Each structure stands twice: as structure tokens, then as C-alpha cells.
XYZ file of C-alpha atoms in Angstrom:
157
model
C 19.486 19.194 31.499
C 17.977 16.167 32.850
C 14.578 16.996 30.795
C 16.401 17.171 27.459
C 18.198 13.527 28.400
C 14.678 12.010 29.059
C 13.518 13.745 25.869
C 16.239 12.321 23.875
C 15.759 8.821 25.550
C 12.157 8.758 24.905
C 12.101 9.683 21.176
C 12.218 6.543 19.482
C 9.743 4.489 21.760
C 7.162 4.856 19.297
C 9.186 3.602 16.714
C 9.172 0.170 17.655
C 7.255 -3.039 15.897
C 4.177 -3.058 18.029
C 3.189 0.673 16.592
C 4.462 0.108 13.110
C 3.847 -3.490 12.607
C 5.633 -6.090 11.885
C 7.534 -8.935 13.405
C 10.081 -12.454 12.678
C 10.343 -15.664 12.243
C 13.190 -17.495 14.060
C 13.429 -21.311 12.519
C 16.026 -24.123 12.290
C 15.963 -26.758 9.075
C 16.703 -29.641 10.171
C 17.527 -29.081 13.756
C 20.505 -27.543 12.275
C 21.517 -23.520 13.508
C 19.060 -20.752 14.353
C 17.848 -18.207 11.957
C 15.791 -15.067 12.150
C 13.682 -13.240 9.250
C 12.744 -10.009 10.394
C 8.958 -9.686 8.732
C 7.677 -5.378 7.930
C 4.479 -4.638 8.497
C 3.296 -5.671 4.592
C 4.786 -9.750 4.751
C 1.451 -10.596 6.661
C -2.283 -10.564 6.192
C -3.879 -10.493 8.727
C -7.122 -11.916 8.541
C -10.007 -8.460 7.959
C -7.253 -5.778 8.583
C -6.690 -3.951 5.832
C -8.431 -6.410 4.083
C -11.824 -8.669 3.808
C -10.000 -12.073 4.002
C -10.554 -14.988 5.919
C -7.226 -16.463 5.810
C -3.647 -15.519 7.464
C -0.516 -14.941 5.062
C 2.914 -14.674 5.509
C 5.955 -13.998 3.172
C 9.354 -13.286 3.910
C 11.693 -11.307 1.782
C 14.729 -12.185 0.411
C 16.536 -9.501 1.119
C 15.755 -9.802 5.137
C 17.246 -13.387 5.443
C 21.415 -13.362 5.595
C 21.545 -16.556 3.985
C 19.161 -16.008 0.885
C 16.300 -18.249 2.757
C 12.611 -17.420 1.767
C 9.031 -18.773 3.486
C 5.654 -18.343 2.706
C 2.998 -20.071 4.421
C -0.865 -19.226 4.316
C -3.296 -20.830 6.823
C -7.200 -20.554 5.619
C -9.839 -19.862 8.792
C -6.522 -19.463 11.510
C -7.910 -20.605 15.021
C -5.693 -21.201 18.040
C -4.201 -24.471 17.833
C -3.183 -26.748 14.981
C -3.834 -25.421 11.594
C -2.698 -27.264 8.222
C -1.124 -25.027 5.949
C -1.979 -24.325 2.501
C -0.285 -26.527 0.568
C -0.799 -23.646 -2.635
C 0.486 -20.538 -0.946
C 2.995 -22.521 1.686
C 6.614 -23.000 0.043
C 10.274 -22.730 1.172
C 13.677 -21.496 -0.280
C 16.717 -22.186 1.354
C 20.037 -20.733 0.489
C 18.588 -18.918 -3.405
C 17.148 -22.673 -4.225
C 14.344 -22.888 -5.758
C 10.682 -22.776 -4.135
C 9.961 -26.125 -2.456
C 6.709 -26.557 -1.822
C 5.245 -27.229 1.908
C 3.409 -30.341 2.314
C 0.278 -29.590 4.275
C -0.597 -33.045 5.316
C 3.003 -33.480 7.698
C 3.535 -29.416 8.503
C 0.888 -27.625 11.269
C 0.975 -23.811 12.609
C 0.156 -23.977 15.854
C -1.949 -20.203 16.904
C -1.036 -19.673 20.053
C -2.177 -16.098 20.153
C -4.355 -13.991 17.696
C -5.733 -10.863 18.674
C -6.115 -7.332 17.611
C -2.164 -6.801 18.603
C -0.340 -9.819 18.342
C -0.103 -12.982 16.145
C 2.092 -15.672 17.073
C 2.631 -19.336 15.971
C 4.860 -22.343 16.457
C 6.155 -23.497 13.269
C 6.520 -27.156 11.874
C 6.464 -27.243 8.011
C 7.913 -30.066 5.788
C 9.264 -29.265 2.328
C 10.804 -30.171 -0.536
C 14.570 -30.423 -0.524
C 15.187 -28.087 -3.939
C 18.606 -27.215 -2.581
C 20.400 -28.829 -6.075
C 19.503 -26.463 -8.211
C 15.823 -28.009 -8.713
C 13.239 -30.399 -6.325
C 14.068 -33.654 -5.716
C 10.927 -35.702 -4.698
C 13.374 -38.574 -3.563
C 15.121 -37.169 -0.931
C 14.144 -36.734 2.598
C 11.962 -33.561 3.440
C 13.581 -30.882 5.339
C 12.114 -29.673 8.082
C 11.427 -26.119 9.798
C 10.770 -25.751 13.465
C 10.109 -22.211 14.337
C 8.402 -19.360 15.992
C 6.561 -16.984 14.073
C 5.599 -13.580 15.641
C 3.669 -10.185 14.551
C 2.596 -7.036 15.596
C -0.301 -5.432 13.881
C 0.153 -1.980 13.049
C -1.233 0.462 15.473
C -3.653 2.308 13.096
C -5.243 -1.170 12.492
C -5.922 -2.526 15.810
């Protein structure tokens, strides 16, 4: 009987995100309450898995954030440390607003680990407030802090 328990036990623990992929982002706007956006394994590019790019890609879906928030950021060339995102690809959506666009020159992703396994980053992006129904260039910039972390699926590594 034991057996069967262990059996039973054991049969998910390859189910997890570090064989399948995939990850979160846990951020705050603002300084204001936590949040977490749980990321599957096809919201990130990695740079040359699955792919021949040279840049690192993440989108969130909408339907994964409890509060109808939304990120994308892209970073071209990711090395460890400070990277400016791209201002193009990098936008924000907080709460079903519309996209407000990340302004590369205040906001950095800092790699602090990027290997055949594991991506993760420290977040602090600066956007556009669009939370009135459209972006309003006068108001103060909200900010995200946050941690961004990935697993790369298994068959990729």
C-alpha cells in the first residue's frame, strides 16, 4: 500500500513549470498592492529557442491577471544587468485601459539570470497613465516594480 501512496504522490512532479515552461511576473504600480501574472510557456521568447532571435519578449494575457492588467516588454541583445526596454514592443494596461506605452529612457530590466533553464529579471518600467479611458501625457507616469521569472520548457533546454 505504501508503493501505490508514493505512486500517487509522485505523479504530478513532472507537471510543474520548470518541465513545461513558463513562469510570472509579480509587480506593484505605484508602490501600491502586489500582483502576480502567471506567464505559459508561449508569453516569452526566449532569445534562439524555438526561434532565431536576438531579443527577449514577454506578454502577459489578459485573461491571467484578476484585475484586467496587461504587460509587454521586449529587451533587444538581453545581458545580465541593466537593459533599456524597447520602447516599440514595451507597453502597459492597467485595469482594461488602454495600452500605455513604456518609456525606455526612465524603465531598465535588470537580468539577473539567463541560462538554458531559467530567466529572471527585476522590473522597473515607467508608463503612461491611460487609466481614463485614453493616455494622458500630463499626468505623472506610473510606475511598475517587479520580478519577472521563467522556466524554459524542458524539450528546449
Amino acid at each position: 500500500m505504501a508503493g501505490a501512496f508514493t505512486l500517487l504522490a509522485c505523479s504530478g512532479i513532472n507537471d510543474s513549470w520548470e518541465v513545461k515552461g513558463g513562469g510570472y511576473i509579480k509587480y506593484k504600480v505605484n508602490d501600491g498592492e502586489s500582483h502576480t501574472i502567471e506567464l505559459g510557456p508561449d508569453d516569452v521568447e526566449i532569445p534562439f529557442i524555438r526561434n532565431s532571435h536576438h531579443y527577449l519578449y514577454v506578454k502577459t494575457q489578459l485573461e491571467e491577471s484578476s484585475r484586467g492588467d496587461q504587460i509587454a516588454f521586449m529587451v533587444n541583445n538581453p545581458k545580465l544587468g541593466n537593459n533599456a526596454p524597447v520602447q516599440e514592443y514595451s507597453w502597459f494596461s492597467m485595469e482594461f485601459s488602454e495600452q500605455g506605452r513604456i518609456f525606455a529612457e526612465n524603465s531598465t530590466v535588470h537580468i539577473d539570470q539567463k541560462d538554458d533553464s531559467t530567466w529572471t529579471a527585476d522590473l522597473e518600467l515607467y508608463t503612461a497613465d491611460c487609466r481614463n479611458g485614453h493616455c494622458i501625457d500630463t499626468l505623472p507616469k506610473l510606475k511598475i516594480t517587479g520580478r519577472f521569472r521563467y522556466w524554459i520548457p524542458e524539450e528546449y533546454r
